[in-house]
XYZ file of C-alpha atoms in Angstrom:
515
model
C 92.615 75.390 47.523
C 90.127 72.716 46.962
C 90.695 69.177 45.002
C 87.260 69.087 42.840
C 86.279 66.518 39.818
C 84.784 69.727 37.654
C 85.831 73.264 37.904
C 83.369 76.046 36.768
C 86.137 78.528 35.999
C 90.143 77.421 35.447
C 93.301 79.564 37.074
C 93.879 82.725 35.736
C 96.282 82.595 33.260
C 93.354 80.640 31.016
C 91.295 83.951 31.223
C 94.845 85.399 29.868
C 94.712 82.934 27.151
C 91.078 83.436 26.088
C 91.886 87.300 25.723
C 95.280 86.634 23.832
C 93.188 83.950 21.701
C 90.396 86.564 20.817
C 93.394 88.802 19.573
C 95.464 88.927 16.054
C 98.676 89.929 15.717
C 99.030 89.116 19.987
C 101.233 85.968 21.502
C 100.821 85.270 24.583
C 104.261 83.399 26.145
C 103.161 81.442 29.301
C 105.929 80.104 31.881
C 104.471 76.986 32.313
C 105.467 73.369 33.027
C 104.877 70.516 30.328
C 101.277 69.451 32.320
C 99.619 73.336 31.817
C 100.249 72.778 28.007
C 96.400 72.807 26.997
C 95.805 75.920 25.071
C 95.414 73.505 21.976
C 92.607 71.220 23.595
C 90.748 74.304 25.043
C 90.504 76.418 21.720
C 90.757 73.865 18.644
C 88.776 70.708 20.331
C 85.984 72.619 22.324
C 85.427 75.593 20.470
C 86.639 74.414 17.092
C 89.081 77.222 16.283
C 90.342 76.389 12.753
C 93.410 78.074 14.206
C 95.932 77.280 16.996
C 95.954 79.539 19.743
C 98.784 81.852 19.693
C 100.308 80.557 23.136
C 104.171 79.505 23.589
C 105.010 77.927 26.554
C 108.065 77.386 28.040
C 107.141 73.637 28.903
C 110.285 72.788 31.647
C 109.949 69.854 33.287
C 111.188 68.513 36.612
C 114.800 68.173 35.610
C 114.909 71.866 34.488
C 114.122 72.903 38.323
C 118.034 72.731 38.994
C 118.548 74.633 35.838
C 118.429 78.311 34.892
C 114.438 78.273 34.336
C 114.977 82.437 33.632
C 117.377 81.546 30.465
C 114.652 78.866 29.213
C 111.633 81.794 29.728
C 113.698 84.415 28.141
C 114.956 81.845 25.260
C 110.802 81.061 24.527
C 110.084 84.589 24.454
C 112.961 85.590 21.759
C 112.150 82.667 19.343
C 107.903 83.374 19.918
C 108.994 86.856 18.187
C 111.012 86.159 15.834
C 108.895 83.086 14.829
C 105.004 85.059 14.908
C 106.429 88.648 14.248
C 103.375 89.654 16.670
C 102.533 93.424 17.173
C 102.673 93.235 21.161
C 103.206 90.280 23.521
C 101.920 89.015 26.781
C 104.276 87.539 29.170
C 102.742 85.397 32.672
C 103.780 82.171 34.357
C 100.953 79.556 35.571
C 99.611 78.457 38.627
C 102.862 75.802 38.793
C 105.521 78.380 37.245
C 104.146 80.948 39.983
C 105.753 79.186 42.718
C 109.795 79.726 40.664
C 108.786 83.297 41.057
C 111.293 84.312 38.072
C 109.800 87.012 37.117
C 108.510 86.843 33.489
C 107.742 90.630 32.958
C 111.131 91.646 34.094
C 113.228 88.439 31.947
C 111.191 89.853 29.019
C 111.442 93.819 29.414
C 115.855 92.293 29.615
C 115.532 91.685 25.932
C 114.493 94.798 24.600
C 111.995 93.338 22.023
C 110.780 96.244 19.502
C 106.806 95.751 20.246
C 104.998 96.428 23.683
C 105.192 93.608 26.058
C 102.863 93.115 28.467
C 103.468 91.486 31.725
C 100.731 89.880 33.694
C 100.357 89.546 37.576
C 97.373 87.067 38.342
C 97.651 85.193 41.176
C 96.799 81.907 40.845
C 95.977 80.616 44.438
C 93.455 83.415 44.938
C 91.455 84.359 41.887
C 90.062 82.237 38.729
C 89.663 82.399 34.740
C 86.744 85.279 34.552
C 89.123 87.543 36.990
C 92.063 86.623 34.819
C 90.256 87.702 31.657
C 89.399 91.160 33.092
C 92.867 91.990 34.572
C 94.192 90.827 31.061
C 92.033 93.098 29.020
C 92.715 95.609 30.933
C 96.165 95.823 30.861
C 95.836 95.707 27.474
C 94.271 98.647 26.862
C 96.164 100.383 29.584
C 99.030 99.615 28.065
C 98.318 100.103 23.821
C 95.315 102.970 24.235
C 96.122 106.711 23.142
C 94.270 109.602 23.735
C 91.320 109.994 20.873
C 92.180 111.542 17.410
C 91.569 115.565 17.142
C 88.708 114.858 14.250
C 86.605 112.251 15.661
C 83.609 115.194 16.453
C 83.598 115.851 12.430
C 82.219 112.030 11.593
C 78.377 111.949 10.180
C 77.575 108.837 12.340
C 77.985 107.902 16.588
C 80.504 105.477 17.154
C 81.054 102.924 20.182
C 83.142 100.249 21.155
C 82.544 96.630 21.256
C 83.759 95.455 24.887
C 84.035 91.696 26.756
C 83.162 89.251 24.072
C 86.624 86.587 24.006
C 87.723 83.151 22.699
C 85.626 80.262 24.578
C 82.968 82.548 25.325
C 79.317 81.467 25.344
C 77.949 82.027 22.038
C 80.426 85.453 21.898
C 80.712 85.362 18.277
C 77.331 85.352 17.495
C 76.644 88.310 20.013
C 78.871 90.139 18.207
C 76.924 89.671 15.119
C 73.745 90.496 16.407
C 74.691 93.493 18.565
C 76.466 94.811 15.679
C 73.535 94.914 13.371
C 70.977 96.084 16.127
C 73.539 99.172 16.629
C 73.769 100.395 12.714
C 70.115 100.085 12.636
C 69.907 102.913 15.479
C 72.325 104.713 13.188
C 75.972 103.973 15.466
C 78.554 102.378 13.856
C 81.567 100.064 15.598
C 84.601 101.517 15.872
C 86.215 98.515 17.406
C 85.246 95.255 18.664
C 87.575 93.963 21.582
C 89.260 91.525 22.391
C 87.268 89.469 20.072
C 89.102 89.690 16.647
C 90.962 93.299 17.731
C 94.586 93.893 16.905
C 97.190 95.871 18.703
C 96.166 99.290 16.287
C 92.791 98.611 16.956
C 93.060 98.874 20.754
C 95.226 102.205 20.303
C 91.997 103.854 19.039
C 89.355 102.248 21.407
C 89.028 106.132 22.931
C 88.038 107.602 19.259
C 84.930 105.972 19.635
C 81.738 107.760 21.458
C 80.846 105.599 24.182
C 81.330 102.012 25.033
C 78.875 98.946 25.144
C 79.778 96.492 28.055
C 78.869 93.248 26.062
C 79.954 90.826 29.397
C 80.740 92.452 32.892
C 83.173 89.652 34.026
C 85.541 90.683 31.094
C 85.055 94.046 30.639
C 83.833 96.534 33.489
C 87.291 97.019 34.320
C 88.712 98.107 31.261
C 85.329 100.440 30.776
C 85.552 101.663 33.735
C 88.934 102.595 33.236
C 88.185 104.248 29.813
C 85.599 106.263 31.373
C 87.918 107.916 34.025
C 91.156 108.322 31.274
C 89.175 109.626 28.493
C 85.741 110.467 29.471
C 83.932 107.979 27.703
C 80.287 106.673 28.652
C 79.537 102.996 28.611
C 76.661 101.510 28.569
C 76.325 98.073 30.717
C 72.803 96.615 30.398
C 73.540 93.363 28.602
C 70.710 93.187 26.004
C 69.474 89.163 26.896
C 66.136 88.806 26.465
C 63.474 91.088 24.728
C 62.937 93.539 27.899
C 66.714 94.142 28.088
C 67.198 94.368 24.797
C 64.416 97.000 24.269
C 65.573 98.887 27.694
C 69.173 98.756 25.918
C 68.039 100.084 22.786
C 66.068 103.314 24.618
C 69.677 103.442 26.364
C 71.787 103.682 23.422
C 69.041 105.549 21.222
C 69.483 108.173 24.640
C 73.436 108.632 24.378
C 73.282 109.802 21.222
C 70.272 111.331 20.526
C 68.209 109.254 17.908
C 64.750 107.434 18.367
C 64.140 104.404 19.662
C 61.300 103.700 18.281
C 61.482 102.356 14.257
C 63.811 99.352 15.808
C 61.617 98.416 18.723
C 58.385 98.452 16.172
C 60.602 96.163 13.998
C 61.698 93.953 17.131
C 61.587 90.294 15.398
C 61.103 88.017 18.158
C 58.818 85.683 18.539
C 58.788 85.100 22.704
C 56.481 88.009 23.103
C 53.698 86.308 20.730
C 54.002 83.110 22.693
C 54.241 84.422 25.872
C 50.472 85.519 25.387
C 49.451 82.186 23.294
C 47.207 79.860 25.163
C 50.031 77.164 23.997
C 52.267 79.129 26.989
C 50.015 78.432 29.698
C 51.488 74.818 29.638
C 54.879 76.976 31.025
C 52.901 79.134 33.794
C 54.491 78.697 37.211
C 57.046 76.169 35.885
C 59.973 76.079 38.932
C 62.851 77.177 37.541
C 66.527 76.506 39.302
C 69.346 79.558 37.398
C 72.719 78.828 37.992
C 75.951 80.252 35.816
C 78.339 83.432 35.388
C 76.814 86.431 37.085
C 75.810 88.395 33.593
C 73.552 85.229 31.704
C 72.275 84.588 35.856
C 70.847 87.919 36.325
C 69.270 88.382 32.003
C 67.975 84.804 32.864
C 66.144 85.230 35.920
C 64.410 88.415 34.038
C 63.719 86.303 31.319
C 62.059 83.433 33.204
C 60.128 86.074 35.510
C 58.947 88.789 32.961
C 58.704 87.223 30.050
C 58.149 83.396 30.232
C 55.641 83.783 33.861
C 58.134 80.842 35.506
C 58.468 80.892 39.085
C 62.493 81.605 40.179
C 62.810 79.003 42.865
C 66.713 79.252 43.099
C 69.466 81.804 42.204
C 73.238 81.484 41.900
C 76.687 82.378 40.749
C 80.508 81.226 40.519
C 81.524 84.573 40.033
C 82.400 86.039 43.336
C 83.389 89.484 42.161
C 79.416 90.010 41.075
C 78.242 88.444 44.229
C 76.594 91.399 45.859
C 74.154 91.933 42.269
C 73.283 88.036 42.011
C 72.339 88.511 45.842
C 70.447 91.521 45.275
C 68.282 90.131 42.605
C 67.623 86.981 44.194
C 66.367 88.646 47.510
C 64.018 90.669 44.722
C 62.675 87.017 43.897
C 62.104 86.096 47.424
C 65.080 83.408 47.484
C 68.488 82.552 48.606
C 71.448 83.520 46.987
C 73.981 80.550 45.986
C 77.212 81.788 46.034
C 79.725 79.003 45.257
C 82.181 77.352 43.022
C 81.658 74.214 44.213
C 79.303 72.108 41.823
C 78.259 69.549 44.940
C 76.118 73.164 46.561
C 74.389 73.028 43.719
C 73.742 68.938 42.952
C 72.008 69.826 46.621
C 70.305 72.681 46.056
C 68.620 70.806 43.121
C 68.147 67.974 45.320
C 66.496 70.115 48.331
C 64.089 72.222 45.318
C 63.179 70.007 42.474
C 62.402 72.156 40.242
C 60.890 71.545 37.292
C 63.650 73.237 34.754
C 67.407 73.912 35.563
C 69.315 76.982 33.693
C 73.074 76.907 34.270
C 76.255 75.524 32.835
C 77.409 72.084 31.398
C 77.869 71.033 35.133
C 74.574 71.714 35.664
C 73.003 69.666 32.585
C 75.011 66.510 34.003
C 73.498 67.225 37.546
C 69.512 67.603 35.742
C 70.082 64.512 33.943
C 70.853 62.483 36.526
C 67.864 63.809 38.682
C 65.499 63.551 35.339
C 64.957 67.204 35.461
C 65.146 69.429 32.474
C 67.581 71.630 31.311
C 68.831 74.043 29.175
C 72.643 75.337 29.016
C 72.713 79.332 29.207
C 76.197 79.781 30.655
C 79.872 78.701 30.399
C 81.587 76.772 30.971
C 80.155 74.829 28.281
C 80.880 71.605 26.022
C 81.639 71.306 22.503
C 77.472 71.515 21.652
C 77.362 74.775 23.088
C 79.119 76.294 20.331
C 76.763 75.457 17.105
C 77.637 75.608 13.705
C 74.612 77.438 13.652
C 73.859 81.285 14.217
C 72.565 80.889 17.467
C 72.795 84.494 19.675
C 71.917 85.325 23.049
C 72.008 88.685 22.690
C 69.086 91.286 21.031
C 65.945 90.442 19.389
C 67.238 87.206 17.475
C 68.861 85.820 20.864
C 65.411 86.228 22.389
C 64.508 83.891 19.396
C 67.078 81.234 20.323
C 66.610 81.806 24.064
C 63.125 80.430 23.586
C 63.721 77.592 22.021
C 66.421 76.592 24.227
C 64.654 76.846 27.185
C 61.180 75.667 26.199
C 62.133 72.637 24.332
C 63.438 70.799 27.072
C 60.198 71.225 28.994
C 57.867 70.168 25.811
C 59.870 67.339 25.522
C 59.421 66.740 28.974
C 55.502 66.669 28.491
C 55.877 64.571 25.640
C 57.468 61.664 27.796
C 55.003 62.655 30.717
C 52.112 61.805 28.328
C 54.137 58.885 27.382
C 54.602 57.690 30.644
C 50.924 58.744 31.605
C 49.474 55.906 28.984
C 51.941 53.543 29.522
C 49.431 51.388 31.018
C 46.795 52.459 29.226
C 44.396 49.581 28.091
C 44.645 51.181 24.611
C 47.882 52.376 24.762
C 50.054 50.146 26.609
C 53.119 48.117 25.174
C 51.500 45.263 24.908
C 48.360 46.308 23.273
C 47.342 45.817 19.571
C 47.218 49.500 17.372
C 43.597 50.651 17.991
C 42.715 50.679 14.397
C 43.490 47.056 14.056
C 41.578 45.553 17.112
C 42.738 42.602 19.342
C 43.427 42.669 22.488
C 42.131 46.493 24.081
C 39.520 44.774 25.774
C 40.739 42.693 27.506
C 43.625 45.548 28.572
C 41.012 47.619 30.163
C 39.151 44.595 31.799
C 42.579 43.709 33.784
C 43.358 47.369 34.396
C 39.278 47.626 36.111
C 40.385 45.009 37.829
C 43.490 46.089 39.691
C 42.046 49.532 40.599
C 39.301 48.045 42.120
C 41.846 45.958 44.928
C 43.481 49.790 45.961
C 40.563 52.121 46.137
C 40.510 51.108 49.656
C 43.783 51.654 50.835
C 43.493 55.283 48.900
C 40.650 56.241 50.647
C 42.324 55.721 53.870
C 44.923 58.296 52.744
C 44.336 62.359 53.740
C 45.743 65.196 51.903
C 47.013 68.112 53.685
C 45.860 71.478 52.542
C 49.249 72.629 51.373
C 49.789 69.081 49.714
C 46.137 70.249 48.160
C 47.188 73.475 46.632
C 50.407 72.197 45.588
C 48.561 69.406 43.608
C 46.026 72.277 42.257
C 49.070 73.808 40.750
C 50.264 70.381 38.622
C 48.876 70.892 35.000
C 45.387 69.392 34.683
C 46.692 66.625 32.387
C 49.303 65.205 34.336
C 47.416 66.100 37.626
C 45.889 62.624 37.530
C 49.306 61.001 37.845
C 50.719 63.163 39.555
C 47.910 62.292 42.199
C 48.047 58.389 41.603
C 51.694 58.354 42.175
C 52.388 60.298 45.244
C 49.184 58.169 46.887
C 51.327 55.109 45.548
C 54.270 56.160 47.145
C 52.747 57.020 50.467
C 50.945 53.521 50.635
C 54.850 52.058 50.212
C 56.300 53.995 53.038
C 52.791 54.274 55.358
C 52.914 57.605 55.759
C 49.148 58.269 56.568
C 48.508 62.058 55.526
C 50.287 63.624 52.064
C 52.060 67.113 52.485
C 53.549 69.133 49.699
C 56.957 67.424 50.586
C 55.493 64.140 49.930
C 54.647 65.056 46.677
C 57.670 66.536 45.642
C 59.585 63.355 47.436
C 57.421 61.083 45.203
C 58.157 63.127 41.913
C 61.879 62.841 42.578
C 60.767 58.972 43.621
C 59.326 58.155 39.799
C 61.849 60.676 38.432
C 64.498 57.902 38.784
């Protein structure tokens, strides 16, 4: 196990909690000591939950290790019911409690509690939050899930189930929403949406639906999977992010049950296609793009940037081990390496070693762009309080598309903004010394001084040779930041003598003036 400052995904048990959270009418009692107690600060601080989360711990401290720690679990269990009444229960210890080894699924099943308790396994020491999650749902519905009801084949309308979406989930809710409406408009209707917002009853009918949509693999390929093998139904696992998913899920769905596609993907309202073909987008052509998160937003947003936006994918990664194999088969598509790592000081260097010129990935990886000056746009958890708007703000269908857009293009028009800025700094007209235009003063005399100076370095630039690859590198730099683009990598080779400009010099000097 590895000390680390930030942590893409946390042990386990908070996967456990993030299902339990998602739930009504669930508890969730966690054998934990007083440190793991942070269900509160997860759930009502960072996603603003209006709610506590429905987590009891038994808190022991150090003192209680001499003690009968199974009496205190069992104790925290018994008043958790009779305080919430819940429906069913989930009973786990944490990463600290594992080491007692007391057995919280066998203390609980000793008290013969009227309602379904669940016992989780996750070990701690060997597998992380998204894995947690998954085994969680899945026992869930293992355990609460019946056969489907004799009369389902007698309803007017499809049905499917709602699968993955959880409590601190990137932009979950809002999926929901959007997914939901983009279904009844191909004529299905939800039967249940789970875990997010689903009760004990509701998971008991999950296999009256018709098929099953696979919202997030990390939470819920298991649990599909496993509904697909019990009771024979379908799921469907292309995660509609971005407008080509979204239409290839639509033709997907519209397949499995037999409608047409085609009235919802004439009435697609997104506005990425239009500016994808806008002369405004060629500003965006060939931007270098660095995509970095949980397998499922890694893979939609490397589509996204490739198809649909014309970037150029110049780095590909993943914390989520268990979807290693698909991250690595889509980044050998792109013609790059595969980052497979929890460890956010691979990717600070992988940055460091591309530059690219926008970075897609988590909250980690907006600290490591900002202090590199590079732009970026959050697509992944984990995430920070910002990431969940008060605003409707999907990634998911024709609207997320929308939102997706905006999120990632903003941060590079900014960007050109304070390249322009920085471009005229020293502008005789422009500069921050200079008088307004319209009022006169001192712009002369600005662009007399500025003559000046260039005329002392035009011979030590023409001493300077480009490389052909430095050439075609520069060739690629939009035409109105090419100029200082130029003017600053032949600045920064004069500094350090280096005699003839490569394509590394130029990205060394970007990085340089970056800073």
């Amino acid at each position: 196990m590895q000390l680390t400052l930030w942590t893409y995904e946390g042990p386990p048990h908070v996967g456990a909690m993030r299902v339990a959270t998602a739930m009504r009418d669930v508890h969730y009692v966690l054998h934990a000591p007083q440190g793991d107690t942070y269900a509160d600060l997860l759930f009502t601080m960072i996603e603003r939950r209006s709610q506590r989360p429905p987590v009891t711990y038994t808190t022991f401290q150090a003192r209680d290790l001499g003690a009968d720690t199974a009496q205190l679990f069992q104790d925290a269990v018994r008043d958790a019911y009779e305080r919430f009444q819940p429906k069913a229960m989930i009973v786990g210890a944490s990463c600290t409690a594992e080491l007692i080894q007391d057995d919280p699924g066998g203390l609980a099943d000793a008290l013969n509690l009227p309602i379904p308790v669940i016992p989780l396994e996750l070990p701690s020491y060997q597998r992380k939050e998204n894995w947690g999650a998954a085994e969680t749902f899945y026992y869930i519905v293992r355990t609460l899930s019946r056969p489907p009801a004799d009369d389902r084949n007698g309803r007017s309308r499809p049905t499917c189930n709602l699968l993955g979406a959880t409590a601190l989930g990137f932009r979950h809710r809002d999926d929901v929403n959007e997914l939901g409406m983009l279904l009844r408009q191909l004529g299905v209707d939800i039967n249940v949406t789970a875990p997010w917002e689903a009760t004990p009853d509701d998971i008991a009918r999950l296999a009256d639906a018709d098929f099953n949509v696979v919202m997030y693999p990390e939470i819920a390929d298991t649990a599909a999977r496993w509904l697909e093998r019990t009771y024979g139904q379908p799921y469907v696992a292309i995660p509609p992010i971005g407008v080509s998913a979204t239409r290839d899920f639509v033709k997907e769905v519209a397949e499995l049950v037999d409608v047409d596609p085609m009235p919802v993907l004439a009435d697609a309202a997104s506005r990425l296609p239009w500016y994808s073909r806008s002369v405004d987008s060629t500003y965006l052509t060939g931007k270098r793009v660095f995509i970095f998160g949980d397998a499922t937003h890694v893979l939609a947003a490397a589509r996204i940037a490739r198809e649909e936006l014309a970037f150029e994918v110049v780095g590909l990664g993943t914390y989520s081990r268990e979807f290693a194999r698909d991250v690595r088969a889509a980044a050998r598509e792109l013609g790059v390496d595969a980052l497979i790592t929890d460890d956010y000081l691979d990717v600070e260097a992988r940055v460091q070693e591309l530059q690219p010129e926008l970075v897609l990935g988590t909250q980690m990886e907006r600290h490591i762009a900002k202090r590199q000056g590079i732009a970026c746009a959050v697509i992944s958890s984990p995430v920070h309080v910002q990431d969940f708007p008060a605003a409707y703000a999907p990634q998911m269908g024709f609207e997320g598309a929308n939102a997706i857009f905006d999120t990632w293009v903003h941060p590079l028009m900014m960007g050109l903004e304070e390249h322009l800025l920085g471009m005229f700094s020293e502008d005789f007209e422009f500069h921050n010394d200079a008088t307004p235009s319209h009022l006169g003063g001192s712009a002369t005399r600005g662009k007399a001084a500025a003559a000046e100076t260039e005329d002392e370095s035009i011979a030590d630039v023409e001493a300077l040779t480009w490389s052909p690859d430095a050439e075609k590198t520069l060739s690629r730099i939009p035409f109105f930041v090419r100029g200082k683009a130029k003017r600053n990598t032949e600045t920064f080779a004069l500094e350090r003598g280096i005699a003839t400009i490569t394509s590394e010099t130029l990205y060394d000097a970007k990085a340089h003036f970056g800073r």
